PDB file of C-alpha atoms and ligand atoms in Angstrom:
ATOM      1  CA  MET A  22     -30.819  -0.563  17.376  1.00  0.00           C
ATOM      2  CA  GLU A  23     -34.136   0.206  15.727  1.00  0.00           C
ATOM      3  CA  LEU A  24     -36.438  -2.423  14.276  1.00  0.00           C
ATOM      4  CA  ILE A  25     -37.363  -1.628  10.647  1.00  0.00           C
ATOM      5  CA  SER A  26     -39.595  -4.594   9.848  1.00  0.00           C
ATOM      6  CA  GLU A  27     -40.355  -8.159  10.817  1.00  0.00           C
ATOM      7  CA  ASN A  28     -41.924 -11.132   9.099  1.00  0.00           C
ATOM      8  CA  LYS A  29     -42.733 -14.630  10.244  1.00  0.00           C
ATOM      9  CA  VAL A  30     -41.290 -17.104   7.764  1.00  0.00           C
ATOM     10  CA  PHE A  31     -41.181 -20.931   7.919  1.00  0.00           C
ATOM     11  CA  GLY A  32     -42.070 -20.675  11.612  1.00  0.00           C
ATOM     12  CA  GLY A  33     -39.043 -18.459  12.305  1.00  0.00           C
ATOM     13  CA  LEU A  34     -38.634 -14.695  12.350  1.00  0.00           C
ATOM     14  CA  HIS A  35     -36.990 -12.401   9.787  1.00  0.00           C
ATOM     15  CA  GLN A  36     -36.178  -8.935  11.071  1.00  0.00           C
ATOM     16  CA  ARG A  37     -34.395  -5.859   9.713  1.00  0.00           C
ATOM     17  CA  PHE A  38     -32.645  -3.380  12.012  1.00  0.00           C
ATOM     18  CA  LYS A  39     -30.745  -0.143  11.647  1.00  0.00           C
ATOM     19  CA  HIS A  40     -28.102   1.026  14.083  1.00  0.00           C
ATOM     20  CA  GLN A  41     -25.294   3.530  14.371  1.00  0.00           C
ATOM     21  CA  SER A  42     -22.009   1.875  13.382  1.00  0.00           C
ATOM     22  CA  ALA A  43     -18.857   3.073  15.098  1.00  0.00           C
ATOM     23  CA  ALA A  44     -16.667   1.227  12.588  1.00  0.00           C
ATOM     24  CA  ASN A  45     -18.298   2.716   9.491  1.00  0.00           C
ATOM     25  CA  ASN A  46     -19.190   6.016  11.130  1.00  0.00           C
ATOM     26  CA  CYS A  47     -22.727   5.952   9.710  1.00  0.00           C
ATOM     27  CA  GLU A  48     -26.075   4.265  10.119  1.00  0.00           C
ATOM     28  CA  MET A  49     -26.033   0.639   8.960  1.00  0.00           C
ATOM     29  CA  THR A  50     -28.822  -1.822   8.226  1.00  0.00           C
ATOM     30  CA  PHE A  51     -28.729  -5.587   8.702  1.00  0.00           C
ATOM     31  CA  ALA A  52     -31.184  -8.465   8.490  1.00  0.00           C
ATOM     32  CA  ILE A  53     -31.405 -11.428  10.830  1.00  0.00           C
ATOM     33  CA  PHE A  54     -33.301 -14.707  10.628  1.00  0.00           C
ATOM     34  CA  LEU A  55     -34.034 -16.470  13.887  1.00  0.00           C
ATOM     35  CA  PRO A  56     -35.235 -20.040  13.378  1.00  0.00           C
ATOM     36  CA  LYS A  57     -38.184 -21.448  15.277  1.00  0.00           C
ATOM     37  CA  THR A  58     -36.890 -22.945  18.492  1.00  0.00           C
ATOM     38  CA  ASP A  59     -38.570 -24.601  21.483  1.00  0.00           C
ATOM     39  CA  SER A  60     -35.752 -23.757  23.843  1.00  0.00           C
ATOM     40  CA  LYS A  61     -35.743 -20.464  25.730  1.00  0.00           C
ATOM     41  CA  ASN A  62     -32.217 -21.052  27.023  1.00  0.00           C
ATOM     42  CA  ASN A  63     -30.036 -22.452  24.270  1.00  0.00           C
ATOM     43  CA  LYS A  64     -28.176 -19.926  22.180  1.00  0.00           C
ATOM     44  CA  LEU A  65     -28.235 -20.414  18.425  1.00  0.00           C
ATOM     45  CA  PRO A  66     -25.225 -20.800  16.133  1.00  0.00           C
ATOM     46  CA  VAL A  67     -25.114 -18.291  13.295  1.00  0.00           C
ATOM     47  CA  LEU A  68     -24.168 -18.038   9.632  1.00  0.00           C
ATOM     48  CA  TYR A  69     -22.992 -14.623   8.426  1.00  0.00           C
ATOM     49  CA  TRP A  70     -23.898 -14.072   4.761  1.00  0.00           C
ATOM     50  CA  LEU A  71     -21.974 -11.483   2.744  1.00  0.00           C
ATOM     51  CA  SER A  72     -23.695 -10.343  -0.434  1.00  0.00           C
ATOM     52  CA  GLY A  73     -22.228  -9.164  -3.704  1.00  0.00           C
ATOM     53  CA  LEU A  74     -21.975  -5.963  -5.698  1.00  0.00           C
ATOM     54  CA  THR A  75     -25.132  -3.817  -5.777  1.00  0.00           C
ATOM     55  CA  CYS A  76     -26.768  -5.769  -2.920  1.00  0.00           C
ATOM     56  CA  THR A  77     -28.193  -4.686   0.407  1.00  0.00           C
ATOM     57  CA  ASP A  78     -29.223  -6.853   3.352  1.00  0.00           C
ATOM     58  CA  GLU A  79     -32.346  -7.789   1.367  1.00  0.00           C
ATOM     59  CA  ASN A  80     -31.173  -9.673  -1.740  1.00  0.00           C
ATOM     60  CA  PHE A  81     -30.139 -12.895  -0.021  1.00  0.00           C
ATOM     61  CA  MET A  82     -33.029 -12.946   2.415  1.00  0.00           C
ATOM     62  CA  GLN A  83     -35.595 -12.442  -0.349  1.00  0.00           C
ATOM     63  CA  LYS A  84     -34.109 -14.548  -3.139  1.00  0.00           C
ATOM     64  CA  ALA A  85     -32.036 -17.439  -1.751  1.00  0.00           C
ATOM     65  CA  GLY A  86     -34.826 -19.566  -0.285  1.00  0.00           C
ATOM     66  CA  VAL A  87     -32.723 -20.255   2.801  1.00  0.00           C
ATOM     67  CA  PHE A  88     -35.276 -20.135   5.629  1.00  0.00           C
ATOM     68  CA  LYS A  89     -36.605 -23.713   5.394  1.00  0.00           C
ATOM     69  CA  TYR A  90     -33.087 -25.145   5.655  1.00  0.00           C
ATOM     70  CA  ALA A  91     -31.896 -22.731   8.355  1.00  0.00           C
ATOM     71  CA  ASN A  92     -34.975 -23.637  10.358  1.00  0.00           C
ATOM     72  CA  GLU A  93     -34.433 -27.377   9.930  1.00  0.00           C
ATOM     73  CA  HIS A  94     -30.882 -27.070  11.237  1.00  0.00           C
ATOM     74  CA  GLY A  95     -31.558 -24.462  13.931  1.00  0.00           C
ATOM     75  CA  ILE A  96     -29.169 -21.928  12.429  1.00  0.00           C
ATOM     76  CA  ALA A  97     -29.617 -18.157  12.634  1.00  0.00           C
ATOM     77  CA  ILE A  98     -28.568 -16.047   9.653  1.00  0.00           C
ATOM     78  CA  VAL A  99     -27.230 -12.499   9.644  1.00  0.00           C
ATOM     79  CA  ALA A 100     -27.035 -10.543   6.378  1.00  0.00           C
ATOM     80  CA  PRO A 101     -25.319  -7.145   6.608  1.00  0.00           C
ATOM     81  CA  ASP A 102     -25.367  -4.433   3.983  1.00  0.00           C
ATOM     82  CA  THR A 103     -22.486  -4.392   1.480  1.00  0.00           C
ATOM     83  CA  SER A 104     -21.110  -0.920   2.239  1.00  0.00           C
ATOM     84  CA  PRO A 105     -21.584   2.107   4.434  1.00  0.00           C
ATOM     85  CA  ARG A 106     -24.454   4.339   3.285  1.00  0.00           C
ATOM     86  CA  GLY A 107     -25.621   7.909   3.697  1.00  0.00           C
ATOM     87  CA  GLU A 108     -25.451  11.384   2.236  1.00  0.00           C
ATOM     88  CA  ASP A 109     -21.899  12.001   3.448  1.00  0.00           C
ATOM     89  CA  VAL A 110     -20.530   8.598   2.370  1.00  0.00           C
ATOM     90  CA  ALA A 111     -18.306   8.872  -0.711  1.00  0.00           C
ATOM     91  CA  ASP A 112     -19.379   6.975  -3.828  1.00  0.00           C
ATOM     92  CA  ASP A 113     -17.808   6.143  -7.183  1.00  0.00           C
ATOM     93  CA  GLU A 114     -17.350   9.407  -9.086  1.00  0.00           C
ATOM     94  CA  ASN A 115     -19.321   7.994 -12.018  1.00  0.00           C
ATOM     95  CA  GLY A 116     -21.856   6.136  -9.897  1.00  0.00           C
ATOM     96  CA  SER A 117     -20.634   2.736 -11.175  1.00  0.00           C
ATOM     97  CA  TYR A 118     -22.026  -0.407  -9.574  1.00  0.00           C
ATOM     98  CA  ASP A 119     -18.616  -1.924  -8.796  1.00  0.00           C
ATOM     99  CA  PHE A 120     -17.107   0.680  -6.455  1.00  0.00           C
ATOM    100  CA  GLY A 121     -18.400   2.828  -3.610  1.00  0.00           C
ATOM    101  CA  LEU A 122     -21.954   2.393  -2.363  1.00  0.00           C
ATOM    102  CA  GLY A 123     -22.992  -1.259  -2.516  1.00  0.00           C
ATOM    103  CA  ALA A 124     -19.392  -2.289  -3.167  1.00  0.00           C
ATOM    104  CA  GLY A 125     -17.458  -2.070   0.109  1.00  0.00           C
ATOM    105  CA  PHE A 126     -15.324  -5.151  -0.627  1.00  0.00           C
ATOM    106  CA  TYR A 127     -15.247  -6.094   3.084  1.00  0.00           C
ATOM    107  CA  LEU A 128     -11.996  -4.207   3.697  1.00  0.00           C
ATOM    108  CA  ASN A 129     -10.810  -1.211   5.739  1.00  0.00           C
ATOM    109  CA  ALA A 130     -10.164   1.649   3.317  1.00  0.00           C
ATOM    110  CA  THR A 131      -7.042   3.730   3.877  1.00  0.00           C
ATOM    111  CA  GLN A 132      -7.545   6.320   1.108  1.00  0.00           C
ATOM    112  CA  ALA A 133      -9.461   9.593   1.323  1.00  0.00           C
ATOM    113  CA  PRO A 134     -12.362  10.148   1.013  1.00  0.00           C
ATOM    114  CA  PHE A 135     -13.289   6.472   1.531  1.00  0.00           C
ATOM    115  CA  ALA A 136     -11.334   5.893   4.759  1.00  0.00           C
ATOM    116  CA  ALA A 137     -13.845   8.061   6.645  1.00  0.00           C
ATOM    117  CA  HIS A 138     -16.551   5.385   6.368  1.00  0.00           C
ATOM    118  CA  TYR A 139     -15.484   2.258   4.483  1.00  0.00           C
ATOM    119  CA  LYS A 140     -14.411  -0.031   7.351  1.00  0.00           C
ATOM    120  CA  MET A 141     -16.432  -3.095   6.415  1.00  0.00           C
ATOM    121  CA  TYR A 142     -13.709  -5.494   7.615  1.00  0.00           C
ATOM    122  CA  ASP A 143     -13.881  -4.164  11.178  1.00  0.00           C
ATOM    123  CA  TYR A 144     -17.669  -4.005  10.961  1.00  0.00           C
ATOM    124  CA  ILE A 145     -18.052  -7.679   9.953  1.00  0.00           C
ATOM    125  CA  THR A 146     -15.315  -9.150  12.154  1.00  0.00           C
ATOM    126  CA  VAL A 147     -15.785  -7.131  15.360  1.00  0.00           C
ATOM    127  CA  GLU A 148     -18.687  -4.681  15.625  1.00  0.00           C
ATOM    128  CA  LEU A 149     -21.531  -6.671  14.093  1.00  0.00           C
ATOM    129  CA  PRO A 150     -20.906  -9.984  15.929  1.00  0.00           C
ATOM    130  CA  LYS A 151     -20.656  -8.080  19.222  1.00  0.00           C
ATOM    131  CA  LEU A 152     -23.979  -6.361  18.517  1.00  0.00           C
ATOM    132  CA  ILE A 153     -25.638  -9.626  17.473  1.00  0.00           C
ATOM    133  CA  GLU A 154     -24.360 -11.638  20.422  1.00  0.00           C
ATOM    134  CA  SER A 155     -25.420  -9.026  22.960  1.00  0.00           C
ATOM    135  CA  ASN A 156     -28.914  -8.412  21.545  1.00  0.00           C
ATOM    136  CA  PHE A 157     -30.111 -11.809  20.303  1.00  0.00           C
ATOM    137  CA  PRO A 158     -30.108 -15.399  21.651  1.00  0.00           C
ATOM    138  CA  ILE A 159     -27.050 -16.151  19.541  1.00  0.00           C
ATOM    139  CA  SER A 160     -23.844 -17.888  20.546  1.00  0.00           C
ATOM    140  CA  ASP A 161     -20.328 -17.084  19.403  1.00  0.00           C
ATOM    141  CA  LYS A 162     -20.337 -20.160  17.102  1.00  0.00           C
ATOM    142  CA  LYS A 163     -20.093 -18.606  13.659  1.00  0.00           C
ATOM    143  CA  ALA A 164     -19.753 -19.678  10.039  1.00  0.00           C
ATOM    144  CA  ILE A 165     -19.320 -17.352   7.083  1.00  0.00           C
ATOM    145  CA  SER A 166     -20.522 -17.477   3.495  1.00  0.00           C
ATOM    146  CA  GLY A 167     -21.109 -15.150   0.607  1.00  0.00           C
ATOM    147  CA  HIS A 168     -21.542 -14.538  -3.099  1.00  0.00           C
ATOM    148  CA  SER A 169     -19.117 -12.999  -5.598  1.00  0.00           C
ATOM    149  CA  MET A 170     -17.726  -9.891  -3.815  1.00  0.00           C
ATOM    150  CA  GLY A 171     -19.261 -11.451  -0.698  1.00  0.00           C
ATOM    151  CA  GLY A 172     -17.559 -14.759  -1.484  1.00  0.00           C
ATOM    152  CA  HIS A 173     -14.283 -12.833  -1.540  1.00  0.00           C
ATOM    153  CA  GLY A 174     -15.287 -11.363   1.835  1.00  0.00           C
ATOM    154  CA  ALA A 175     -16.155 -14.759   3.313  1.00  0.00           C
ATOM    155  CA  LEU A 176     -12.893 -16.339   2.137  1.00  0.00           C
ATOM    156  CA  THR A 177     -10.581 -13.528   3.221  1.00  0.00           C
ATOM    157  CA  ILE A 178     -12.286 -12.941   6.561  1.00  0.00           C
ATOM    158  CA  GLY A 179     -12.491 -16.671   7.289  1.00  0.00           C
ATOM    159  CA  LEU A 180      -8.858 -17.327   6.341  1.00  0.00           C
ATOM    160  CA  LYS A 181      -7.590 -14.435   8.483  1.00  0.00           C
ATOM    161  CA  ASN A 182      -9.834 -15.122  11.469  1.00  0.00           C
ATOM    162  CA  SER A 183      -9.932 -18.896  11.540  1.00  0.00           C
ATOM    163  CA  HIS A 184     -10.293 -18.912  15.340  1.00  0.00           C
ATOM    164  CA  GLN A 185     -13.585 -16.968  15.027  1.00  0.00           C
ATOM    165  CA  TYR A 186     -15.414 -19.227  12.552  1.00  0.00           C
ATOM    166  CA  VAL A 187     -16.077 -22.943  12.169  1.00  0.00           C
ATOM    167  CA  SER A 188     -16.514 -23.122   8.375  1.00  0.00           C
ATOM    168  CA  ILE A 189     -16.387 -21.038   5.194  1.00  0.00           C
ATOM    169  CA  SER A 190     -18.374 -21.293   1.981  1.00  0.00           C
ATOM    170  CA  ALA A 191     -18.810 -19.237  -1.152  1.00  0.00           C
ATOM    171  CA  PHE A 192     -20.850 -19.034  -4.323  1.00  0.00           C
ATOM    172  CA  ALA A 193     -18.920 -17.778  -7.341  1.00  0.00           C
ATOM    173  CA  PRO A 194     -16.366 -15.855  -5.250  1.00  0.00           C
ATOM    174  CA  ILE A 195     -13.868 -13.315  -6.562  1.00  0.00           C
ATOM    175  CA  THR A 196     -10.820 -15.394  -5.602  1.00  0.00           C
ATOM    176  CA  ASN A 197      -7.902 -13.251  -6.731  1.00  0.00           C
ATOM    177  CA  PRO A 198      -9.047  -9.604  -6.674  1.00  0.00           C
ATOM    178  CA  MET A 199      -5.484  -8.306  -7.228  1.00  0.00           C
ATOM    179  CA  ASP A 200      -5.722  -9.849 -10.675  1.00  0.00           C
ATOM    180  CA  CYS A 201      -9.182  -8.917 -11.939  1.00  0.00           C
ATOM    181  CA  PRO A 202     -10.788  -5.634 -13.026  1.00  0.00           C
ATOM    182  CA  TRP A 203     -13.320  -5.416 -10.145  1.00  0.00           C
ATOM    183  CA  GLY A 204     -10.604  -6.019  -7.564  1.00  0.00           C
ATOM    184  CA  VAL A 205      -7.932  -3.749  -9.078  1.00  0.00           C
ATOM    185  CA  LYS A 206     -10.430  -0.884  -9.284  1.00  0.00           C
ATOM    186  CA  ALA A 207     -11.619  -1.396  -5.697  1.00  0.00           C
ATOM    187  CA  PHE A 208      -8.180  -1.920  -4.167  1.00  0.00           C
ATOM    188  CA  THR A 209      -6.682   1.093  -5.958  1.00  0.00           C
ATOM    189  CA  GLY A 210      -9.550   3.313  -4.827  1.00  0.00           C
ATOM    190  CA  TYR A 211      -9.803   2.075  -1.254  1.00  0.00           C
ATOM    191  CA  LEU A 212      -6.188   1.095  -0.505  1.00  0.00           C
ATOM    192  CA  GLY A 213      -3.990   3.113  -2.884  1.00  0.00           C
ATOM    193  CA  GLU A 214      -1.030   1.780  -4.829  1.00  0.00           C
ATOM    194  CA  ASP A 215       0.671  -0.332  -2.120  1.00  0.00           C
ATOM    195  CA  GLU A 216       0.122  -3.912  -3.280  1.00  0.00           C
ATOM    196  CA  SER A 217       1.324  -5.347   0.027  1.00  0.00           C
ATOM    197  CA  LEU A 218      -1.882  -3.900   1.494  1.00  0.00           C
ATOM    198  CA  TRP A 219      -3.932  -5.409  -1.345  1.00  0.00           C
ATOM    199  CA  ALA A 220      -2.504  -8.833  -0.529  1.00  0.00           C
ATOM    200  CA  GLN A 221      -4.150  -8.714   2.897  1.00  0.00           C
ATOM    201  CA  TYR A 222      -7.532  -8.841   1.161  1.00  0.00           C
ATOM    202  CA  ASP A 223      -6.826 -11.388  -1.575  1.00  0.00           C
ATOM    203  CA  ALA A 224      -7.827 -15.005  -0.807  1.00  0.00           C
ATOM    204  CA  THR A 225      -5.297 -16.479  -3.230  1.00  0.00           C
ATOM    205  CA  LYS A 226      -2.438 -14.410  -1.788  1.00  0.00           C
ATOM    206  CA  LEU A 227      -3.559 -15.187   1.754  1.00  0.00           C
ATOM    207  CA  MET A 228      -3.462 -18.920   0.988  1.00  0.00           C
ATOM    208  CA  LEU A 229       0.129 -18.572  -0.192  1.00  0.00           C
ATOM    209  CA  GLU A 230       1.525 -15.924   2.143  1.00  0.00           C
ATOM    210  CA  HIS A 231      -0.554 -15.627   5.300  1.00  0.00           C
ATOM    211  CA  LYS A 232       0.009 -17.872   8.285  1.00  0.00           C
ATOM    212  CA  ILE A 233      -3.341 -19.662   8.347  1.00  0.00           C
ATOM    213  CA  GLU A 234      -3.824 -20.779  11.919  1.00  0.00           C
ATOM    214  CA  ARG A 235      -6.580 -23.338  11.349  1.00  0.00           C
ATOM    215  CA  LYS A 236      -7.525 -24.854   7.995  1.00  0.00           C
ATOM    216  CA  LEU A 237     -11.278 -24.413   8.252  1.00  0.00           C
ATOM    217  CA  PRO A 238     -13.443 -26.517   5.933  1.00  0.00           C
ATOM    218  CA  ILE A 239     -14.119 -24.578   2.714  1.00  0.00           C
ATOM    219  CA  LYS A 240     -16.908 -25.268   0.204  1.00  0.00           C
ATOM    220  CA  ILE A 241     -17.117 -23.364  -3.089  1.00  0.00           C
ATOM    221  CA  ASP A 242     -19.749 -23.699  -5.811  1.00  0.00           C
ATOM    222  CA  GLN A 243     -19.404 -22.055  -9.199  1.00  0.00           C
ATOM    223  CA  GLY A 244     -21.745 -21.831 -12.176  1.00  0.00           C
ATOM    224  CA  GLY A 245     -20.236 -22.986 -15.471  1.00  0.00           C
ATOM    225  CA  ASP A 246     -22.163 -20.376 -17.503  1.00  0.00           C
ATOM    226  CA  ASP A 247     -21.320 -17.483 -15.187  1.00  0.00           C
ATOM    227  CA  THR A 248     -20.441 -14.522 -17.432  1.00  0.00           C
ATOM    228  CA  PHE A 249     -17.954 -13.248 -14.809  1.00  0.00           C
ATOM    229  CA  LEU A 250     -16.097 -16.563 -14.477  1.00  0.00           C
ATOM    230  CA  THR A 251     -12.955 -16.059 -16.550  1.00  0.00           C
ATOM    231  CA  GLU A 252     -12.412 -12.312 -16.231  1.00  0.00           C
ATOM    232  CA  GLN A 253     -13.396 -11.628 -12.594  1.00  0.00           C
ATOM    233  CA  LEU A 254     -13.766 -14.775 -10.491  1.00  0.00           C
ATOM    234  CA  LYS A 255     -10.836 -17.017 -11.541  1.00  0.00           C
ATOM    235  CA  PRO A 256     -11.434 -19.974  -9.214  1.00  0.00           C
ATOM    236  CA  GLU A 257      -8.374 -21.788 -10.580  1.00  0.00           C
ATOM    237  CA  ALA A 258      -6.112 -19.165  -8.946  1.00  0.00           C
ATOM    238  CA  LEU A 259      -7.399 -20.077  -5.498  1.00  0.00           C
ATOM    239  CA  LEU A 260      -7.510 -23.794  -6.235  1.00  0.00           C
ATOM    240  CA  ASN A 261      -3.880 -23.770  -7.397  1.00  0.00           C
ATOM    241  CA  ALA A 262      -2.818 -21.867  -4.283  1.00  0.00           C
ATOM    242  CA  ALA A 263      -4.765 -24.266  -2.068  1.00  0.00           C
ATOM    243  CA  LYS A 264      -3.130 -27.231  -3.785  1.00  0.00           C
ATOM    244  CA  ALA A 265       0.304 -25.701  -3.309  1.00  0.00           C
ATOM    245  CA  ILE A 266      -0.156 -25.486   0.463  1.00  0.00           C
ATOM    246  CA  GLY A 267      -2.088 -28.755   0.857  1.00  0.00           C
ATOM    247  CA  TYR A 268      -5.397 -27.080   1.766  1.00  0.00           C
ATOM    248  CA  ASP A 269      -8.362 -29.248   0.741  1.00  0.00           C
ATOM    249  CA  VAL A 270     -11.110 -27.131  -0.826  1.00  0.00           C
ATOM    250  CA  ASP A 271     -14.434 -28.702  -1.796  1.00  0.00           C
ATOM    251  CA  TYR A 272     -14.978 -27.052  -5.201  1.00  0.00           C
ATOM    252  CA  GLN A 273     -17.789 -27.892  -7.588  1.00  0.00           C
ATOM    253  CA  LEU A 274     -18.470 -26.464 -11.029  1.00  0.00           C
ATOM    254  CA  HIS A 275     -22.109 -26.737 -12.107  1.00  0.00           C
ATOM    255  CA  ASP A 276     -22.891 -26.898 -15.821  1.00  0.00           C
ATOM    256  CA  GLY A 277     -25.269 -24.275 -17.154  1.00  0.00           C
ATOM    257  CA  TYR A 278     -25.689 -22.136 -14.015  1.00  0.00           C
ATOM    258  CA  ASP A 279     -25.072 -18.386 -14.158  1.00  0.00           C
ATOM    259  CA  HIS A 280     -24.059 -15.781 -11.534  1.00  0.00           C
ATOM    260  CA  SER A 281     -27.543 -15.033 -10.256  1.00  0.00           C
ATOM    261  CA  TYR A 282     -29.632 -15.924  -7.245  1.00  0.00           C
ATOM    262  CA  PHE A 283     -31.245 -18.658  -9.419  1.00  0.00           C
ATOM    263  CA  PHE A 284     -27.880 -20.429  -8.995  1.00  0.00           C
ATOM    264  CA  ILE A 285     -27.583 -19.610  -5.288  1.00  0.00           C
ATOM    265  CA  SER A 286     -31.108 -20.818  -4.513  1.00  0.00           C
ATOM    266  CA  SER A 287     -30.377 -24.103  -6.326  1.00  0.00           C
ATOM    267  CA  PHE A 288     -27.503 -24.985  -3.979  1.00  0.00           C
ATOM    268  CA  ILE A 289     -28.219 -23.104  -0.740  1.00  0.00           C
ATOM    269  CA  GLU A 290     -29.562 -26.256   0.936  1.00  0.00           C
ATOM    270  CA  GLN A 291     -26.165 -27.924   0.458  1.00  0.00           C
ATOM    271  CA  HIS A 292     -24.375 -24.914   1.942  1.00  0.00           C
ATOM    272  CA  ILE A 293     -26.606 -24.904   5.019  1.00  0.00           C
ATOM    273  CA  GLU A 294     -26.058 -28.660   5.454  1.00  0.00           C
ATOM    274  CA  PHE A 295     -22.307 -28.109   5.103  1.00  0.00           C
ATOM    275  CA  HIS A 296     -22.183 -25.398   7.775  1.00  0.00           C
ATOM    276  CA  ALA A 297     -24.625 -27.258  10.050  1.00  0.00           C
ATOM    277  CA  GLN A 298     -22.116 -30.114  10.435  1.00  0.00           C
ATOM    278  CA  TYR A 299     -19.724 -27.709  12.152  1.00  0.00           C
ATOM    279  CA  LEU A 300     -22.131 -25.223  13.740  1.00  0.00           C
ATOM    280  CA  ASN A 301     -24.111 -27.973  15.430  1.00  0.00           C
ATOM    281  CA  ALA A 302     -21.154 -30.220  16.353  1.00  0.00           C
TER     282      ALA A 302
HETATM  283  N1  LIG B 404     -25.286  -4.799 -12.492  1.00  0.00           N
HETATM  284  C1  LIG B 404     -24.122  -5.476 -12.858  1.00  0.00           C
HETATM  285  C2  LIG B 404     -23.937  -6.783 -12.133  1.00  0.00           C
HETATM  286  C3  LIG B 404     -24.365  -6.762 -10.709  1.00  0.00           C
HETATM  287  C4  LIG B 404     -24.499  -8.167 -10.167  1.00  0.00           C
HETATM  288  O1  LIG B 404     -24.536  -9.141 -10.883  1.00  0.00           O
HETATM  289  N2  LIG B 404     -24.504  -8.239  -8.866  1.00  0.00           N
HETATM  290  C5  LIG B 404     -24.561  -9.522  -8.238  1.00  0.00           C
HETATM  291  C6  LIG B 404     -23.310  -9.720  -7.451  1.00  0.00           C
HETATM  292  S1  LIG B 404     -21.912  -9.555  -8.544  1.00  0.00           S
HETATM  293  C7  LIG B 404     -20.540  -9.661  -7.518  1.00  0.00           C
HETATM  294  O2  LIG B 404     -20.371  -9.238  -6.459  1.00  0.00           O
HETATM  295  C8  LIG B 404     -25.796  -9.601  -7.369  1.00  0.00           C
HETATM  296  O3  LIG B 404     -25.856 -10.363  -6.427  1.00  0.00           O
HETATM  297  N3  LIG B 404     -26.809  -8.808  -7.731  1.00  0.00           N
HETATM  298  C9  LIG B 404     -28.034  -8.687  -6.946  1.00  0.00           C
HETATM  299  C10 LIG B 404     -29.113  -9.667  -7.289  1.00  0.00           C
HETATM  300  O4  LIG B 404     -30.119  -9.660  -6.537  1.00  0.00           O
HETATM  301  O5  LIG B 404     -28.988 -10.428  -8.247  1.00  0.00           O
HETATM  302  C11 LIG B 404     -24.132  -5.764 -14.324  1.00  0.00           C
HETATM  303  O6  LIG B 404     -25.167  -5.509 -14.900  1.00  0.00           O
HETATM  304  O7  LIG B 404     -23.131  -6.267 -14.849  1.00  0.00           O
END
C-alpha cells in the first residue's frame, strides 16, 4: 500500500492509499477516515461507503460532511473507487458515464473484455476488508452504505453477505437494475444475456429469491425531486418485494431533494446514527 495523501479533519485522519488489487488485476485507490480515539488498543468498527456513477473515492469524503458524525460515534469509514482503473482496463466504447470506468456496479464481470478487471464484488467483500483489517486498527464489525449505483451495491452485498455486516443503508439506490436502463446496460455488458446471473446482483430479486440468512436492519432515504427516481431507481419495486417476504425496511421519501450530494449531506448524520446503534452495540 502506498499513501497518496493525508489530512487531519475534525480531530481524525483522512488518508488516501493506492495498492495492487489481486481481484481487479490493477492498481486501486481507496480513502479511509480514522476518527480521533484515545484508546491505543481498541479496534474501530467501520462503515464501507459505495459511491455512484462517475465517482471515485473522493466524492463522498469531500462532499458528504460525514467526519463530525463519524468522529462522534467512533466509526471509521472506508470509501473505495467505483471501478477498476488503468490504461489496460476496458471502458464503454463511447466513453459514457454509466458503464465501464467509474461504473463497476459492484459485480464480478463474466464477459470479455471486462472480466479481466471488473471484479468489484470480490474486491469489496473479500480483498478490501482483509487489507483494511490487517493494516489499520479496525475490527471486523462492518456496516455498508452507498448512493445510487453504490446504494445498489450496498443492498446486494449486504443481502448476500448478511453474516459479514451489521446494518445496511442507502441513499437513492438503484433497487431493481434488471428493470432500468442503467442496470440493463451494465448487466448486458458485464454479465451477458443470462438473466439468472443478473438476478444475483438485483436487490429486488434477491429479496424474493435469495435465501437471506439474517434480516439486517435496512434504512433507505430517497429525494422526492430526484430526476432518476421513476426511470432508474424504482424504490417501490424493492419495497413491494420486502413487504412480500415480511422484511421491514425503514424507507423515507423527502420532499424537494434531488439526487446530489446536497441531499446526502442533509441526511448523513441520520445514517451514521443508524449504523452506530449496531456497530457500537
Ligand atoms: N453525469 C450524469 C449523472 C452522474 C451522477 O449523477 N452521478 C451521481 C451518482 S448517479 C448513480 O450512481 C454522483 O454521485 N455524481 C458525483 C457527484 O459528486 O455528484 C448526468 O449528467 O446525468
